[in-house]
Short mmCIF file of C-alpha atoms and ligand atoms in Angstrom, two decimals:
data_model
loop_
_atom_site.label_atom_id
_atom_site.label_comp_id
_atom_site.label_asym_id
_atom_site.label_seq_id
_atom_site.Cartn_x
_atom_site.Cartn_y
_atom_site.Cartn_z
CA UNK X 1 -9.51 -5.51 15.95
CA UNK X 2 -7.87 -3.97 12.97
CA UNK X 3 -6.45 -7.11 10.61
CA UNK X 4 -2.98 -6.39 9.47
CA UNK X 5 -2.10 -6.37 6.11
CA UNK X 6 1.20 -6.98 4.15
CA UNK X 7 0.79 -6.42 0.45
CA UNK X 8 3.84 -6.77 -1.91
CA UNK X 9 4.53 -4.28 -4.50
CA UNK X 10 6.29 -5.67 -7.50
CA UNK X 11 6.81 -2.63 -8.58
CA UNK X 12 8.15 -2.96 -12.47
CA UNK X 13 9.70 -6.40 -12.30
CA UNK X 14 8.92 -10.43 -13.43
CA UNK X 15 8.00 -11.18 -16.59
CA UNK X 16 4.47 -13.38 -16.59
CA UNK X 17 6.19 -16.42 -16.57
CA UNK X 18 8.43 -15.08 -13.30
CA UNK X 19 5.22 -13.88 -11.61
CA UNK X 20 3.55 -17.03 -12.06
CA UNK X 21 6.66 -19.14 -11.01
CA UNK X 22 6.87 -16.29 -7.78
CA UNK X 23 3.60 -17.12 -6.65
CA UNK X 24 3.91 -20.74 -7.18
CA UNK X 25 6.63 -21.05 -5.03
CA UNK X 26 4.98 -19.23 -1.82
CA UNK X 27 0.91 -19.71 -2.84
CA UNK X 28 0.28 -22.82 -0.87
CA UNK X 29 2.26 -21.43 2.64
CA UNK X 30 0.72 -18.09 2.30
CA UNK X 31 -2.93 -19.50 1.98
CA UNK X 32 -2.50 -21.18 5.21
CA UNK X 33 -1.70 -18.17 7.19
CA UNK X 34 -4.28 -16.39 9.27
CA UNK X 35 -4.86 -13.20 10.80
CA UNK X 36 -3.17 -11.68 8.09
CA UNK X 37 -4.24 -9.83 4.82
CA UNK X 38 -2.16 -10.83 1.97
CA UNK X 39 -1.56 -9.16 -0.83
CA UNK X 40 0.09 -9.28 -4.27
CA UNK X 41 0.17 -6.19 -6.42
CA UNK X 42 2.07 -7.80 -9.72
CA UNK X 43 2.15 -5.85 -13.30
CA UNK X 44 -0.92 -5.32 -15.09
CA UNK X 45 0.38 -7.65 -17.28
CA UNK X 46 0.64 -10.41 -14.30
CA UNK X 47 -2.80 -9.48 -12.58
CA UNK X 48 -4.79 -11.76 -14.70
CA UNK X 49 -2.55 -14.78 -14.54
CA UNK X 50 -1.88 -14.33 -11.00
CA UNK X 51 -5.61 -14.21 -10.18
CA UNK X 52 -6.20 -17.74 -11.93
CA UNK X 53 -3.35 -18.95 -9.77
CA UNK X 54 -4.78 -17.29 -6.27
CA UNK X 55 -8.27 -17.84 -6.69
CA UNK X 56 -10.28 -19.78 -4.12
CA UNK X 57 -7.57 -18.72 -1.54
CA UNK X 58 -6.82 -16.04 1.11
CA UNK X 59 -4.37 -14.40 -0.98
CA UNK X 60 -6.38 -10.62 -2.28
CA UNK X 61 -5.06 -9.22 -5.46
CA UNK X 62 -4.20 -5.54 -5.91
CA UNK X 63 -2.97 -3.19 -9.00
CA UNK X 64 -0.05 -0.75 -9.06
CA UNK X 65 -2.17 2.17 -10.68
CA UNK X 66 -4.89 3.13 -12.33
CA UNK X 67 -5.65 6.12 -14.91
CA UNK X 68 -8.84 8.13 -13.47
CA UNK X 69 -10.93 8.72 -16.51
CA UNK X 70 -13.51 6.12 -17.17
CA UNK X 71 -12.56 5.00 -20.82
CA UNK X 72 -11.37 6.85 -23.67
CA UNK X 73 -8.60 8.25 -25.93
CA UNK X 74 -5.73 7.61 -23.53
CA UNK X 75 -3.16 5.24 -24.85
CA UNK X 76 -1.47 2.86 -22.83
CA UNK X 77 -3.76 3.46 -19.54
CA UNK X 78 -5.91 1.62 -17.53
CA UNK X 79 -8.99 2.07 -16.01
CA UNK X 80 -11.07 1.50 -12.42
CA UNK X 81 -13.37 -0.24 -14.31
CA UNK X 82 -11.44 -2.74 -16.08
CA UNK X 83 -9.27 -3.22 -13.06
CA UNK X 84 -12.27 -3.84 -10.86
CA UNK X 85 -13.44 -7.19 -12.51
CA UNK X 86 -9.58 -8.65 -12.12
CA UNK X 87 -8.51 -7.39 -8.61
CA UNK X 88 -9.85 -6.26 -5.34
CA UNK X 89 -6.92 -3.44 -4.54
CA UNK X 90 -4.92 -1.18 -5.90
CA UNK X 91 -1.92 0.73 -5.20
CA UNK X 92 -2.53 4.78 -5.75
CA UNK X 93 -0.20 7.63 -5.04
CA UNK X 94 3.54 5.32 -4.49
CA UNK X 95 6.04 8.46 -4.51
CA UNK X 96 7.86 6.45 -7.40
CA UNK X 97 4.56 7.90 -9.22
CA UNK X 98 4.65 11.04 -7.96
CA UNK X 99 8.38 11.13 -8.35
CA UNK X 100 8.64 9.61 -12.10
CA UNK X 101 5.26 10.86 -14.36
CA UNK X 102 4.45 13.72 -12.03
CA UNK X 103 1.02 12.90 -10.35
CA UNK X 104 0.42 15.48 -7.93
CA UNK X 105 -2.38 15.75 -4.82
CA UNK X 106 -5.08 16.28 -7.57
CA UNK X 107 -4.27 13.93 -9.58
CA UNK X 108 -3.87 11.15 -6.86
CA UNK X 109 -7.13 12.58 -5.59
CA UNK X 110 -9.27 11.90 -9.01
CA UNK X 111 -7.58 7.98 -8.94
CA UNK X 112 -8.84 7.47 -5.14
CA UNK X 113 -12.52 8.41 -6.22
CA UNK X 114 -12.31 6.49 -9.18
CA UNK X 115 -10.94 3.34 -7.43
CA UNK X 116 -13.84 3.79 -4.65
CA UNK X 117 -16.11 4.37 -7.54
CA UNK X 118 -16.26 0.76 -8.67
CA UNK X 119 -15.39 -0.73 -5.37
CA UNK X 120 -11.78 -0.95 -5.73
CA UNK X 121 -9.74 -0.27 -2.15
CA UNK X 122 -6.99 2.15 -2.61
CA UNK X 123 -3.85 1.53 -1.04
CA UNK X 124 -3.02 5.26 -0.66
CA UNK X 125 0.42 6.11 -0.38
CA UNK X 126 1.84 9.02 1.14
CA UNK X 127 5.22 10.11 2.75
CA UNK X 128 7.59 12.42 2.93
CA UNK X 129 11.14 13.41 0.91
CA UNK X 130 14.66 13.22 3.11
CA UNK X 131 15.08 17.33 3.24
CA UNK X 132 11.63 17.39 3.65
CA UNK X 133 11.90 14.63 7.31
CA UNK X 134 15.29 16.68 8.14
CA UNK X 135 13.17 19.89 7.79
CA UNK X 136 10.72 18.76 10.00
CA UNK X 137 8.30 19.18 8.45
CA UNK X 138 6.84 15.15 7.85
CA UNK X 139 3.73 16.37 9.87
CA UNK X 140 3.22 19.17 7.28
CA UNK X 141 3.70 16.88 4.15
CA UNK X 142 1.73 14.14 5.30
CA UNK X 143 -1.03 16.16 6.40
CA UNK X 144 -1.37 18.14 3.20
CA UNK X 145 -0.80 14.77 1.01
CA UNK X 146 -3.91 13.08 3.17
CA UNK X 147 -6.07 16.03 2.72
CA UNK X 148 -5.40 16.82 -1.15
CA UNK X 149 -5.68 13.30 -1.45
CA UNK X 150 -9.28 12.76 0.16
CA UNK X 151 -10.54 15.82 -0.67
CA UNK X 152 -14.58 15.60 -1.20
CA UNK X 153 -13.99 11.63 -0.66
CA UNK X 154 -17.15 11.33 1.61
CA UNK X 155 -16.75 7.45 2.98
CA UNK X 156 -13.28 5.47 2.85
CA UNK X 157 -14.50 2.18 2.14
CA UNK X 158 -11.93 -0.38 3.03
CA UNK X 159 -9.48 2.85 1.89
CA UNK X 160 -6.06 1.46 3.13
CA UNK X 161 -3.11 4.18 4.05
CA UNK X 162 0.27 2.92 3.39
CA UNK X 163 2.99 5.86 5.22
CA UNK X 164 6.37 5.68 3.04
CA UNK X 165 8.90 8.11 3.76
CA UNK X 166 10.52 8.65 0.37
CA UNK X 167 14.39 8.15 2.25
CA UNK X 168 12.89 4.75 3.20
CA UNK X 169 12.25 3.28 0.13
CA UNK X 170 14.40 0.77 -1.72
CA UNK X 171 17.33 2.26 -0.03
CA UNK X 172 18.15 -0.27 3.17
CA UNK X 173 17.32 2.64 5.76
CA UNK X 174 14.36 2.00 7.12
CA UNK X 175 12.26 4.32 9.56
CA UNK X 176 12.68 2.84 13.17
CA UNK X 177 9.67 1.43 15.07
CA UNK X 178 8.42 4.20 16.79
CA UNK X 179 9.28 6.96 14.28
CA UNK X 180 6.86 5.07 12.21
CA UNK X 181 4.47 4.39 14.72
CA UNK X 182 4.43 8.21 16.13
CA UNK X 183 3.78 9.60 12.12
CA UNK X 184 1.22 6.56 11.82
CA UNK X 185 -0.48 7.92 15.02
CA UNK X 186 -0.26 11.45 13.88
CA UNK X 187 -2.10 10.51 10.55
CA UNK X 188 -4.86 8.28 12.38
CA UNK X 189 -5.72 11.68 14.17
CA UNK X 190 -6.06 13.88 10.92
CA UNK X 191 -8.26 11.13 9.51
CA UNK X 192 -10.36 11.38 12.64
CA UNK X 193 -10.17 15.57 12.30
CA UNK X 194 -11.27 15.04 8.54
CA UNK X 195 -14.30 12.00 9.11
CA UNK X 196 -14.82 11.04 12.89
CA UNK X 197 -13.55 8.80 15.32
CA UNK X 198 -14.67 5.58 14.54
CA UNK X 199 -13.35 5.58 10.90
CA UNK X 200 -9.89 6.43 12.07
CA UNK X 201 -10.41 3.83 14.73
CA UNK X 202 -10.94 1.22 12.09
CA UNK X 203 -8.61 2.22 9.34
CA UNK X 204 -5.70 0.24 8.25
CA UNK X 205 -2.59 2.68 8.26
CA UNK X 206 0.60 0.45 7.07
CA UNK X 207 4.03 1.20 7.26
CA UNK X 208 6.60 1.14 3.67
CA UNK X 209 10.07 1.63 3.53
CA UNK X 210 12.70 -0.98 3.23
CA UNK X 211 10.68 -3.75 5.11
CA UNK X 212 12.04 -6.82 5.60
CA UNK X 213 11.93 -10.19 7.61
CA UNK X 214 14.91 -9.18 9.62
CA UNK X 215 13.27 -5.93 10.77
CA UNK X 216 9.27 -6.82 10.44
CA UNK X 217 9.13 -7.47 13.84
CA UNK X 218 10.35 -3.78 14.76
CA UNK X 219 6.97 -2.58 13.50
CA UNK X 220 4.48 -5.11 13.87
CA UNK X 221 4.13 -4.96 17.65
CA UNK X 222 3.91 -1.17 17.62
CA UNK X 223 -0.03 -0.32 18.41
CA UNK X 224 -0.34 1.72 15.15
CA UNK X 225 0.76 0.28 12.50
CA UNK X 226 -1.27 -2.07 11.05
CA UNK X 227 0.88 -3.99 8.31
CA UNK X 228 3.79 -3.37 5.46
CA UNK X 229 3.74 -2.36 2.19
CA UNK X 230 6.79 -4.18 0.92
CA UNK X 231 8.71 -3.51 -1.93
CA UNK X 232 11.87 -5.39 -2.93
CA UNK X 233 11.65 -8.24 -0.23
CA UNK X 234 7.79 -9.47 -1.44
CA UNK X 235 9.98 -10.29 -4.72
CA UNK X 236 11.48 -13.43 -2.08
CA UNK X 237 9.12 -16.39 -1.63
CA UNK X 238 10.98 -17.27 1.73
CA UNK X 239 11.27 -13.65 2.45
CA UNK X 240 7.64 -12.71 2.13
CA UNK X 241 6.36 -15.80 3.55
CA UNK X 242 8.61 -15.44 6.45
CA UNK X 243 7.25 -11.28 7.01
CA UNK X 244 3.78 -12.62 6.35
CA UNK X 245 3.89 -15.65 9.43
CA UNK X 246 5.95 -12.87 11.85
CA UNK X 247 3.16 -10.90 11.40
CA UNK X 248 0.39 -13.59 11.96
CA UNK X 249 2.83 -14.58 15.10
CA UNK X 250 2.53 -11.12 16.72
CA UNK X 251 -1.04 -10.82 15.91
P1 PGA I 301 10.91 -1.22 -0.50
O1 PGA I 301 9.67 -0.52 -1.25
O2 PGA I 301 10.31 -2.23 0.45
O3 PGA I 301 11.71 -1.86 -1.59
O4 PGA I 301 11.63 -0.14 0.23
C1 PGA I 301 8.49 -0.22 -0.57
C2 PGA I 301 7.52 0.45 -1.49
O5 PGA I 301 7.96 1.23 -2.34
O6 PGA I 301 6.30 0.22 -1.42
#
């Protein structure tokens, strides 16, 4: 009932003519697959080329970021607005964000409303640090991140949660199946505590964190999670291609 997604974040790599010659090589394979959401999140600088290359196909676009404020003096940013006539998604909250240029819950919080402001669907990230999982305390973290995050957010529209524990990313060591699928359960119910039963019903909750296609198929089956965000392996034709078709194979 819930489509799964699997959305590559470029993160800050390929020039334009490497993101054009990326999705060239896998464009024609991906469009065929179904039961699947696919999509790319390239560079800004990538998002309009990309789009020529994708459009009339079943491959969505989504951004990395966004600045919240609607236009104005702030050099080097980019708004909802001028993201919203080039792409249908975008990435909000990755940890390399929070980690790197210091956004905190408020600050992710004003980029979700803006993105849902002109019809954008946030892929909100949240997850928690390595002391922070050893600790135990990921329930506490992710909790807290979700509700700073959503706070006076009154409908999700097409809102996506992607759960990345911070140890998970780029580093080879990814969660295990059910680890994932227990926090991914544990966040579907504090959606439900903070809008009802049916939205966390129908959410998309995804999994990040070193995803690849020799370990896809640990999380796919697993009744919560509904997809990957995946970071250095969507940078693979072959390797993308072959986590998108797993997915649509254990659909
Ligand atoms: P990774 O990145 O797949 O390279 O671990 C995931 C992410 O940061 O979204």
């Amino acid at each position: 009932m819930r489509t799964p997604v699997i959305a590559g974040n470029w993160k800050m790599n390929t020039t334009v003519g490497e993101a054009v010659a990326l999705v060239r090589a896998m464009r024609a394979e991906l469009d065929k697959v179904s039961n699947v959401e696919k999509v790319l999140c390239p560079p800004f600088v990538s998002l309009a080329p990309v789009g020529e290359l994708i459009k009339g196909s079943s491959i969505k676009l989504g951004a990395q970021n966004l600045y919240f404020a609607e236009k104005g003096a702030y050099t080097g940013e980019v708004s909802a607005l001028m993201l919203a006539g080039l792409c249908e998604l975008v990435i909000i909250g990755h940890s390399e964000r929070r980690q790197y240029f210091g956004e905190t819950g408020e600050v992710v919080n004003k980029k979700v409303a803006a993105a849902l402001g002109v019809g954008l669907k946030p892929i909100l990230c949240i997850g928690e640090k390595l002391a922070e999982n050893e600790a135990g305390k990921t329930e506490e973290v992710v909790s807290g991140q979700l509700k700073s995050s959503l706070a006076g957010i009154a409908s999700l529209d097409g809102l996506i949660v992607a759960y990345e524990p911070v140890w998970a990313i780029g580093t080879g060591r990814a969660a295990t199946g059910e680890q994932a699928n227990e926090t991914i359960a544990f966040i579907r119910r504090n959606i439900s505590g903070l809008y009802d039963d049916k939205v966390a019903r129908e959410i998309r909750i995804l999994y990040g964190g070193s995803v690849t296609a020799a370990n896809v198929a640990e999380f796919m089956p697993q009744p919560e999670i509904d997809g990957a965000l995946v970071g250095g392996a969507s940078l693979k034709a072959a390797e993308f291609l072959s986590i998108v078709t797993q997915t649509s194979a254990m659909g």
